[in-house]
mmCIF file of C-alpha atoms in Angstrom:
data_model
loop_
_atom_site.group_PDB
_atom_site.id
_atom_site.type_symbol
_atom_site.label_atom_id
_atom_site.label_comp_id
_atom_site.label_asym_id
_atom_site.label_seq_id
_atom_site.Cartn_x
_atom_site.Cartn_y
_atom_site.Cartn_z
ATOM 1 C CA MET A 214 37.748 -30.638 -66.123
ATOM 2 C CA LEU A 215 37.611 -35.005 -66.708
ATOM 3 C CA LEU A 216 33.967 -34.557 -67.125
ATOM 4 C CA ARG A 217 33.899 -31.998 -69.496
ATOM 5 C CA LEU A 218 36.594 -33.876 -72.029
ATOM 6 C CA ALA A 219 34.348 -37.107 -71.086
ATOM 7 C CA LEU A 220 31.087 -35.599 -72.288
ATOM 8 C CA VAL A 221 32.529 -33.702 -75.599
ATOM 9 C CA ALA A 222 34.723 -37.400 -76.440
ATOM 10 C CA ALA A 223 31.069 -39.022 -76.538
ATOM 11 C CA LEU A 224 29.441 -36.407 -78.311
ATOM 12 C CA ALA A 225 31.830 -36.249 -81.475
ATOM 13 C CA ILE A 226 32.005 -40.041 -81.144
ATOM 14 C CA ALA A 227 28.090 -39.722 -80.958
ATOM 15 C CA VAL A 228 28.179 -37.513 -84.134
ATOM 16 C CA SER A 229 30.914 -39.442 -86.228
ATOM 17 C CA ALA A 230 28.851 -42.415 -86.275
ATOM 18 C CA GLN A 231 25.338 -40.220 -86.995
ATOM 19 C CA ASP A 232 22.461 -42.834 -88.737
ATOM 20 C CA VAL A 233 20.908 -41.586 -91.510
ATOM 21 C CA CYS A 234 18.553 -42.512 -94.338
ATOM 22 C CA ASN A 235 17.749 -40.569 -97.703
ATOM 23 C CA ASN A 236 14.225 -39.765 -97.044
ATOM 24 C CA PRO A 237 12.062 -39.397 -98.639
ATOM 25 C CA CYS A 238 13.069 -42.800 -100.124
ATOM 26 C CA PRO A 239 12.664 -43.593 -104.329
ATOM 27 C CA SER A 240 9.450 -46.479 -102.570
ATOM 28 C CA PRO A 241 8.510 -47.895 -99.528
ATOM 29 C CA SER A 242 10.689 -50.612 -100.050
ATOM 30 C CA ALA A 243 14.317 -49.450 -101.169
ATOM 31 C CA CYS A 244 16.141 -46.287 -99.755
ATOM 32 C CA THR A 245 19.436 -45.579 -99.014
ATOM 33 C CA CYS A 246 21.076 -45.224 -94.897
ATOM 34 C CA ASN A 247 24.729 -45.186 -93.542
ATOM 35 C CA GLY A 248 25.414 -45.181 -97.993
ATOM 36 C CA GLN A 249 23.633 -48.419 -98.618
ATOM 37 C CA ASN A 250 20.900 -49.010 -100.518
ATOM 38 C CA TYR A 251 18.394 -51.467 -99.221
ATOM 39 C CA ASP A 252 15.864 -53.618 -100.902
ATOM 40 C CA LEU A 253 13.496 -55.388 -99.052
ATOM 41 C CA SER A 254 10.746 -56.258 -101.815
ATOM 42 C CA ASP A 255 11.185 -59.723 -100.515
ATOM 43 C CA ILE A 256 9.118 -58.770 -97.754
ATOM 44 C CA GLN A 257 5.884 -59.991 -99.121
ATOM 45 C CA GLY A 258 3.496 -62.961 -97.617
ATOM 46 C CA PRO A 259 4.204 -66.677 -99.035
ATOM 47 C CA ASN A 260 2.061 -66.698 -101.404
ATOM 48 C CA THR A 261 0.449 -62.884 -101.813
ATOM 49 C CA PRO A 262 2.395 -59.696 -102.307
ATOM 50 C CA TRP A 263 0.233 -58.816 -98.190
ATOM 51 C CA VAL A 264 1.261 -60.278 -94.765
ATOM 52 C CA GLU A 265 -1.173 -61.472 -92.536
ATOM 53 C CA VAL A 266 -0.303 -61.206 -89.457
ATOM 54 C CA THR A 267 -2.131 -63.885 -87.748
ATOM 55 C CA THR A 268 -0.155 -63.637 -83.800
ATOM 56 C CA ASP A 269 -3.296 -61.414 -82.361
ATOM 57 C CA GLN A 270 -6.242 -63.427 -80.627
ATOM 58 C CA GLN A 271 -8.244 -59.730 -81.346
ATOM 59 C CA TYR A 272 -7.538 -57.905 -84.476
ATOM 60 C CA TRP A 273 -6.417 -59.541 -88.233
ATOM 61 C CA TYR A 274 -3.549 -57.048 -88.736
ATOM 62 C CA THR A 275 -2.493 -56.559 -92.674
ATOM 63 C CA PHE A 276 0.630 -54.950 -94.911
ATOM 64 C CA GLN A 277 2.290 -54.526 -97.495
ATOM 65 C CA ILE A 278 5.264 -52.643 -98.436
ATOM 66 C CA VAL A 279 5.832 -53.439 -102.996
ATOM 67 C CA ASN A 280 3.109 -52.276 -105.623
ATOM 68 C CA ASN A 281 1.423 -48.848 -104.148
ATOM 69 C CA GLY A 282 0.730 -50.680 -100.984
ATOM 70 C CA MET A 283 -2.352 -52.993 -100.136
ATOM 71 C CA PRO A 284 -5.834 -53.378 -102.643
ATOM 72 C CA GLN A 285 -8.468 -50.499 -103.315
ATOM 73 C CA GLN A 286 -10.434 -53.637 -102.923
ATOM 74 C CA GLY A 287 -9.713 -55.168 -99.642
ATOM 75 C CA THR A 288 -8.029 -58.144 -98.787
ATOM 76 C CA PRO A 289 -9.656 -61.634 -97.337
ATOM 77 C CA HIS A 290 -8.963 -59.952 -94.029
ATOM 78 C CA CYS A 291 -9.475 -56.670 -94.356
ATOM 79 C CA ASN A 292 -12.845 -55.432 -95.751
ATOM 80 C CA TRP A 293 -12.122 -51.103 -95.933
ATOM 81 C CA ASP A 294 -13.610 -48.808 -93.829
ATOM 82 C CA GLN A 295 -15.534 -45.788 -96.303
ATOM 83 C CA GLY A 296 -12.961 -43.848 -94.424
ATOM 84 C CA SER A 297 -9.899 -46.007 -95.973
ATOM 85 C CA ALA A 298 -11.572 -47.305 -99.465
ATOM 86 C CA THR A 299 -8.967 -46.021 -101.209
ATOM 87 C CA ALA A 300 -5.856 -47.138 -102.788
ATOM 88 C CA GLY A 301 -2.453 -47.300 -101.205
ATOM 89 C CA ASN A 302 -2.883 -47.684 -97.801
ATOM 90 C CA SER A 303 0.572 -49.824 -95.827
ATOM 91 C CA ALA A 304 -1.556 -51.933 -93.254
ATOM 92 C CA GLY A 305 -5.048 -52.286 -92.051
ATOM 93 C CA GLN A 306 -6.433 -53.492 -89.228
ATOM 94 C CA GLN A 307 -9.368 -55.077 -88.171
ATOM 95 C CA ASN A 308 -11.598 -56.599 -85.508
ATOM 96 C CA ARG A 309 -11.723 -60.459 -85.822
ATOM 97 C CA GLN A 310 -15.242 -60.823 -84.347
ATOM 98 C CA PRO A 311 -17.582 -60.248 -86.184
ATOM 99 C CA ALA A 312 -15.658 -60.587 -89.150
ATOM 100 C CA THR A 313 -17.755 -58.571 -90.967
ATOM 101 C CA SER A 314 -16.373 -55.489 -89.304
ATOM 102 C CA SER A 315 -14.310 -52.647 -90.763
ATOM 103 C CA CYS A 316 -11.026 -52.482 -91.645
ATOM 104 C CA PHE A 317 -9.251 -49.363 -90.584
ATOM 105 C CA SER A 318 -6.175 -47.778 -92.776
ATOM 106 C CA LEU A 319 -2.671 -47.367 -90.347
ATOM 107 C CA GLY A 320 -0.637 -45.670 -92.597
ATOM 108 C CA LYS A 321 -0.149 -44.041 -96.750
ATOM 109 C CA ASP A 322 2.277 -45.684 -98.576
ATOM 110 C CA ALA A 323 3.418 -42.408 -99.751
ATOM 111 C CA GLN A 324 3.613 -40.983 -96.316
ATOM 112 C CA ASP A 325 6.836 -43.446 -95.194
ATOM 113 C CA THR A 326 9.906 -41.957 -93.564
ATOM 114 C CA TRP A 327 12.724 -44.638 -93.177
ATOM 115 C CA SER A 328 15.313 -44.728 -90.373
ATOM 116 C CA ILE A 329 18.233 -47.160 -88.985
ATOM 117 C CA ASP A 330 19.756 -47.140 -85.242
ATOM 118 C CA THR A 331 23.081 -49.507 -85.690
ATOM 119 C CA GLN A 332 23.511 -48.467 -82.150
ATOM 120 C CA SER A 333 21.588 -49.587 -79.744
ATOM 121 C CA GLY A 334 22.200 -53.085 -79.952
ATOM 122 C CA PRO A 335 24.164 -56.046 -81.734
ATOM 123 C CA GLN A 336 22.305 -56.307 -85.041
ATOM 124 C CA GLN A 337 20.774 -53.294 -86.834
ATOM 125 C CA VAL A 338 17.307 -52.709 -86.798
ATOM 126 C CA ILE A 339 15.248 -50.963 -90.292
ATOM 127 C CA THR A 340 12.285 -49.088 -89.263
ATOM 128 C CA ILE A 341 9.831 -47.382 -92.030
ATOM 129 C CA LEU A 342 6.901 -45.505 -90.305
ATOM 130 C CA PHE A 343 3.691 -45.206 -92.737
ATOM 131 C CA ALA A 344 2.125 -41.991 -91.921
ATOM 132 C CA GLY A 345 -1.779 -40.819 -92.469
ATOM 133 C CA GLY A 346 -4.585 -43.505 -91.573
ATOM 134 C CA SER A 347 -7.707 -43.305 -90.786
ATOM 135 C CA VAL A 348 -8.664 -40.942 -87.858
ATOM 136 C CA ALA A 349 -9.244 -41.918 -84.397
ATOM 137 C CA SER A 350 -10.161 -39.718 -81.477
ATOM 138 C CA GLY A 351 -8.991 -36.408 -83.966
ATOM 139 C CA ARG A 352 -5.448 -38.250 -84.588
ATOM 140 C CA ASN A 353 -4.681 -40.529 -87.598
ATOM 141 C CA ARG A 354 -3.683 -44.016 -87.414
ATOM 142 C CA GLN A 355 -0.178 -44.405 -88.001
ATOM 143 C CA SER A 356 1.990 -47.993 -88.217
ATOM 144 C CA LYS A 357 5.626 -48.688 -88.437
ATOM 145 C CA LEU A 358 7.875 -52.177 -89.060
ATOM 146 C CA GLN A 359 10.605 -52.571 -87.330
ATOM 147 C CA ILE A 360 12.930 -54.895 -88.635
ATOM 148 C CA THR A 361 15.128 -56.483 -87.037
ATOM 149 C CA CYS A 362 18.844 -58.016 -88.592
ATOM 150 C CA ASP A 363 18.644 -60.920 -89.195
ATOM 151 C CA PRO A 364 20.566 -63.163 -91.907
ATOM 152 C CA THR A 365 18.972 -66.602 -91.590
ATOM 153 C CA VAL A 366 15.783 -65.072 -92.250
ATOM 154 C CA THR A 367 14.907 -65.200 -95.896
ATOM 155 C CA GLY A 368 11.956 -64.661 -98.712
ATOM 156 C CA PRO A 369 8.710 -64.110 -97.696
ATOM 157 C CA VAL A 370 7.559 -63.862 -94.568
ATOM 158 C CA ASN A 371 5.267 -65.966 -92.233
ATOM 159 C CA GLY A 372 2.728 -64.232 -90.821
ATOM 160 C CA GLY A 373 3.252 -65.826 -87.229
ATOM 161 C CA SER A 374 6.983 -64.549 -86.355
ATOM 162 C CA VAL A 375 5.336 -60.929 -86.657
ATOM 163 C CA THR A 376 4.374 -59.342 -83.522
ATOM 164 C CA VAL A 377 2.312 -56.138 -83.295
ATOM 165 C CA VAL A 378 2.463 -53.790 -80.538
ATOM 166 C CA GLU A 379 -0.021 -50.674 -80.589
ATOM 167 C CA SER A 380 2.532 -48.257 -78.602
ATOM 168 C CA PRO A 381 2.025 -45.379 -78.028
ATOM 169 C CA PRO A 382 -1.897 -45.103 -78.897
ATOM 170 C CA LEU A 383 -2.726 -44.737 -82.878
ATOM 171 C CA THR A 384 0.912 -46.183 -83.732
ATOM 172 C CA TYR A 385 1.219 -50.275 -83.985
ATOM 173 C CA ASN A 386 4.637 -51.283 -84.017
ATOM 174 C CA PHE A 387 5.148 -54.277 -86.535
ATOM 175 C CA ARG A 388 7.616 -56.448 -85.386
ATOM 176 C CA PHE A 389 9.894 -59.263 -86.608
ATOM 177 C CA SER A 390 13.825 -60.056 -88.252
ATOM 178 C CA HIS A 391 14.618 -60.130 -91.784
ATOM 179 C CA ALA A 392 17.355 -60.489 -93.706
ATOM 180 C CA SER A 393 17.207 -57.633 -96.673
ATOM 181 C CA VAL A 394 17.700 -54.783 -93.676
ATOM 182 C CA CYS A 395 21.382 -56.526 -92.849
ATOM 183 C CA LYS A 396 24.714 -54.802 -94.091
ATOM 184 C CA ASN A 397 25.187 -56.129 -97.276
ATOM 185 C CA GLY A 398 22.032 -58.031 -97.041
ATOM 186 C CA PRO A 399 21.178 -59.913 -99.543
ATOM 187 C CA GLY A 400 18.364 -57.737 -100.825
ATOM 188 C CA PRO A 401 15.635 -59.258 -103.801
ATOM 189 C CA SER A 402 15.343 -62.994 -104.206
ATOM 190 C CA PRO A 403 17.534 -63.834 -107.682
ATOM 191 C CA ALA A 404 15.522 -65.422 -110.181
ATOM 192 C CA PRO A 405 17.004 -69.023 -111.348
ATOM 193 C CA GLY A 406 19.834 -69.456 -114.036
ATOM 194 C CA PRO A 407 21.336 -71.645 -115.504
ATOM 195 C CA ALA A 408 23.505 -74.409 -114.108
ATOM 196 C CA PRO A 409 26.620 -73.822 -112.021
ATOM 197 C CA GLY A 410 29.943 -74.838 -113.490
ATOM 198 C CA PRO A 411 32.912 -75.564 -111.991
ATOM 199 C CA ALA A 412 33.427 -74.702 -108.811
ATOM 200 C CA PRO A 413 35.720 -72.161 -108.819
ATOM 201 C CA GLY A 414 38.750 -71.938 -106.655
ATOM 202 C CA PRO A 415 39.544 -70.431 -103.143
ATOM 203 C CA ALA A 416 38.780 -66.964 -102.374
ATOM 204 C CA PRO A 417 41.463 -64.478 -101.778
ATOM 205 C CA GLY A 418 41.802 -63.438 -98.501
ATOM 206 C CA PRO A 419 39.831 -59.809 -96.723
ATOM 207 C CA GLY A 420 41.459 -56.901 -98.072
ATOM 208 C CA PRO A 421 41.541 -53.562 -95.645
ATOM 209 C CA SER A 422 38.814 -52.639 -94.449
ATOM 210 C CA LYS A 423 38.752 -48.284 -96.383
ATOM 211 C CA GLY A 424 35.536 -47.679 -94.659
ATOM 212 C CA LYS A 425 36.838 -49.165 -91.115
ATOM 213 C CA LYS A 426 39.551 -46.428 -91.676
ATOM 214 C CA THR A 427 38.257 -43.839 -92.662
ATOM 215 C CA GLN A 428 36.292 -43.647 -90.020
ATOM 216 C CA VAL A 429 37.891 -44.136 -87.042
ATOM 217 C CA GLY A 430 40.118 -41.258 -88.606
ATOM 218 C CA TRP A 431 36.579 -39.046 -88.351
ATOM 219 C CA ILE A 432 35.872 -40.245 -85.155
ATOM 220 C CA LEU A 433 40.001 -38.811 -83.943
ATOM 221 C CA VAL A 434 40.297 -35.742 -85.641
ATOM 222 C CA GLY A 435 36.555 -35.209 -84.058
ATOM 223 C CA LEU A 436 38.228 -36.241 -80.372
ATOM 224 C CA LEU A 437 40.976 -34.200 -81.432
ATOM 225 C CA PHE A 438 38.832 -30.722 -82.265
ATOM 226 C CA GLY A 439 36.994 -31.265 -79.093
ATOM 227 C CA LEU A 440 39.292 -32.122 -76.900
ATOM 228 C CA THR A 441 40.830 -28.341 -77.748
ATOM 229 C CA PHE A 442 37.652 -26.553 -77.192
ATOM 230 C CA VAL A 443 37.264 -27.911 -74.355
ATOM 231 C CA TYR A 444 41.318 -26.955 -73.150
ATOM 232 C CA PHE A 445 40.837 -23.449 -74.377
ATOM 233 C CA VAL A 446 36.718 -22.306 -73.808
ATOM 234 C CA GLY A 447 36.737 -24.338 -70.070
ATOM 235 C CA GLY A 448 40.642 -22.632 -69.074
ATOM 236 C CA ILE A 449 39.628 -19.281 -70.421
ATOM 237 C CA LEU A 450 36.432 -19.327 -68.070
ATOM 238 C CA PHE A 451 37.878 -21.222 -65.692
ATOM 239 C CA LEU A 452 40.625 -18.752 -65.134
ATOM 240 C CA LYS A 453 38.131 -15.352 -65.733
ATOM 241 C CA TYR A 454 35.631 -16.064 -62.688
ATOM 242 C CA ARG A 455 37.499 -19.231 -60.047
ATOM 243 C CA GLN A 456 41.091 -17.674 -60.412
ATOM 244 C CA GLU A 457 39.496 -13.341 -61.012
ATOM 245 C CA LYS A 458 42.542 -13.672 -64.115
ATOM 246 C CA SER A 459 41.895 -10.853 -67.118
ATOM 247 C CA GLY A 460 43.420 -10.274 -70.040
ATOM 248 C CA ARG A 461 46.053 -12.468 -70.957
ATOM 249 C CA GLU A 462 46.821 -14.065 -68.044
ATOM 250 C CA MET A 463 42.806 -16.185 -68.886
ATOM 251 C CA VAL A 464 44.265 -18.090 -71.652
ATOM 252 C CA PRO A 465 45.636 -21.389 -70.079
ATOM 253 C CA HIS A 466 48.961 -22.185 -69.791
ATOM 254 C CA VAL A 467 50.002 -18.682 -71.120
ATOM 255 C CA GLU A 468 53.601 -19.017 -70.017
ATOM 256 C CA PHE A 469 53.475 -22.079 -72.799
ATOM 257 C CA TRP A 470 51.983 -20.576 -75.605
ATOM 258 C CA THR A 471 54.022 -18.195 -75.168
ATOM 259 C CA SER A 472 57.517 -20.020 -75.208
ATOM 260 C CA LEU A 473 56.138 -22.323 -78.115
ATOM 261 C CA PRO A 474 57.348 -20.573 -80.926
ATOM 262 C CA GLY A 475 61.433 -20.757 -79.662
ATOM 263 C CA LEU A 476 60.974 -23.765 -78.671
ATOM 264 C CA ILE A 477 60.106 -24.147 -81.928
ATOM 265 C CA LYS A 478 63.139 -22.436 -82.808
ATOM 266 C CA GLU A 479 65.112 -24.189 -80.508
ATOM 267 C CA GLY A 480 64.483 -27.492 -81.578
ATOM 268 C CA PHE A 481 65.193 -27.056 -85.579
ATOM 269 C CA ARG A 482 68.510 -25.244 -84.969
ATOM 270 C CA PHE A 483 69.187 -28.514 -82.300
ATOM 271 C CA THR A 484 68.223 -30.882 -86.017
ATOM 272 C CA PHE A 485 70.239 -28.899 -87.693
ATOM 273 C CA SER A 486 73.663 -28.429 -85.808
ATOM 274 C CA LYS A 487 72.817 -32.766 -85.832
ATOM 275 C CA ILE A 488 72.441 -33.058 -89.545
ATOM 276 C CA ARG A 489 75.305 -30.106 -89.971
ATOM 277 C CA GLY A 490 77.521 -31.911 -87.330
ATOM 278 C CA SER A 491 78.043 -28.743 -85.628
ATOM 279 C CA GLU A 492 77.932 -27.950 -82.401
ATOM 280 C CA TYR A 493 75.044 -26.427 -80.929
ATOM 281 C CA GLN A 494 74.674 -23.693 -78.675
ATOM 282 C CA ARG A 495 71.264 -22.672 -76.689
ATOM 283 C CA PHE A 496 70.599 -18.868 -77.348
#
């Protein structure tokens, strides 16, 4: 019985904390996950809208999530093969040697799916899956941008900080960190404004976190319903099949539940007698 209670409690907590992104997203660089808007338009190269990955010794990898994907004419290290030479590719792969080899599409900008993981580690991770790349072995290549929250990494993405892992085959995982995927992250870099005025006074202290209180409330409600369900259903099954009870005797603690209305009535009578100052007599 205790094991069942623990399993239901864990299930209730997991459901209440489920991570959800509102797919389809407005664009590959913007989406709403767990009720918060994320803007990843800062994820570009230092001087180009695409990012060239320089950490792999065998291939050039390039990706772009802004401006409707990579250019149709390709990039300096991505000369599209004939099947990929269309607009809207989100990522490409090309052999370093020979330099004239073809670049294969690793997914389409318009076939993106966002997901968020706030449960597996200390920092949340946003993953953007791009499907519909060029065909190999009867299947389409695809890519995943797996971006881990790091508040210290802002602005353009350095290709030397990105690693690419092919796992499973024909799925290419681009892994790096950036502040844009942090909760209440910076979003796009602001344009320079006027010179700052006098320094403001001290900011007020943090107020109560309404969102956290609401989440705890739902967890408690889920636990209450889950434990009640296990108590009655598990008790009925136990009494019926293990103790061969039938009828009203299958209800767990049936004597208590049948006497509960009378106990409540006695409680009200006792309370009212104390308020009126009269003597309480139990029937």
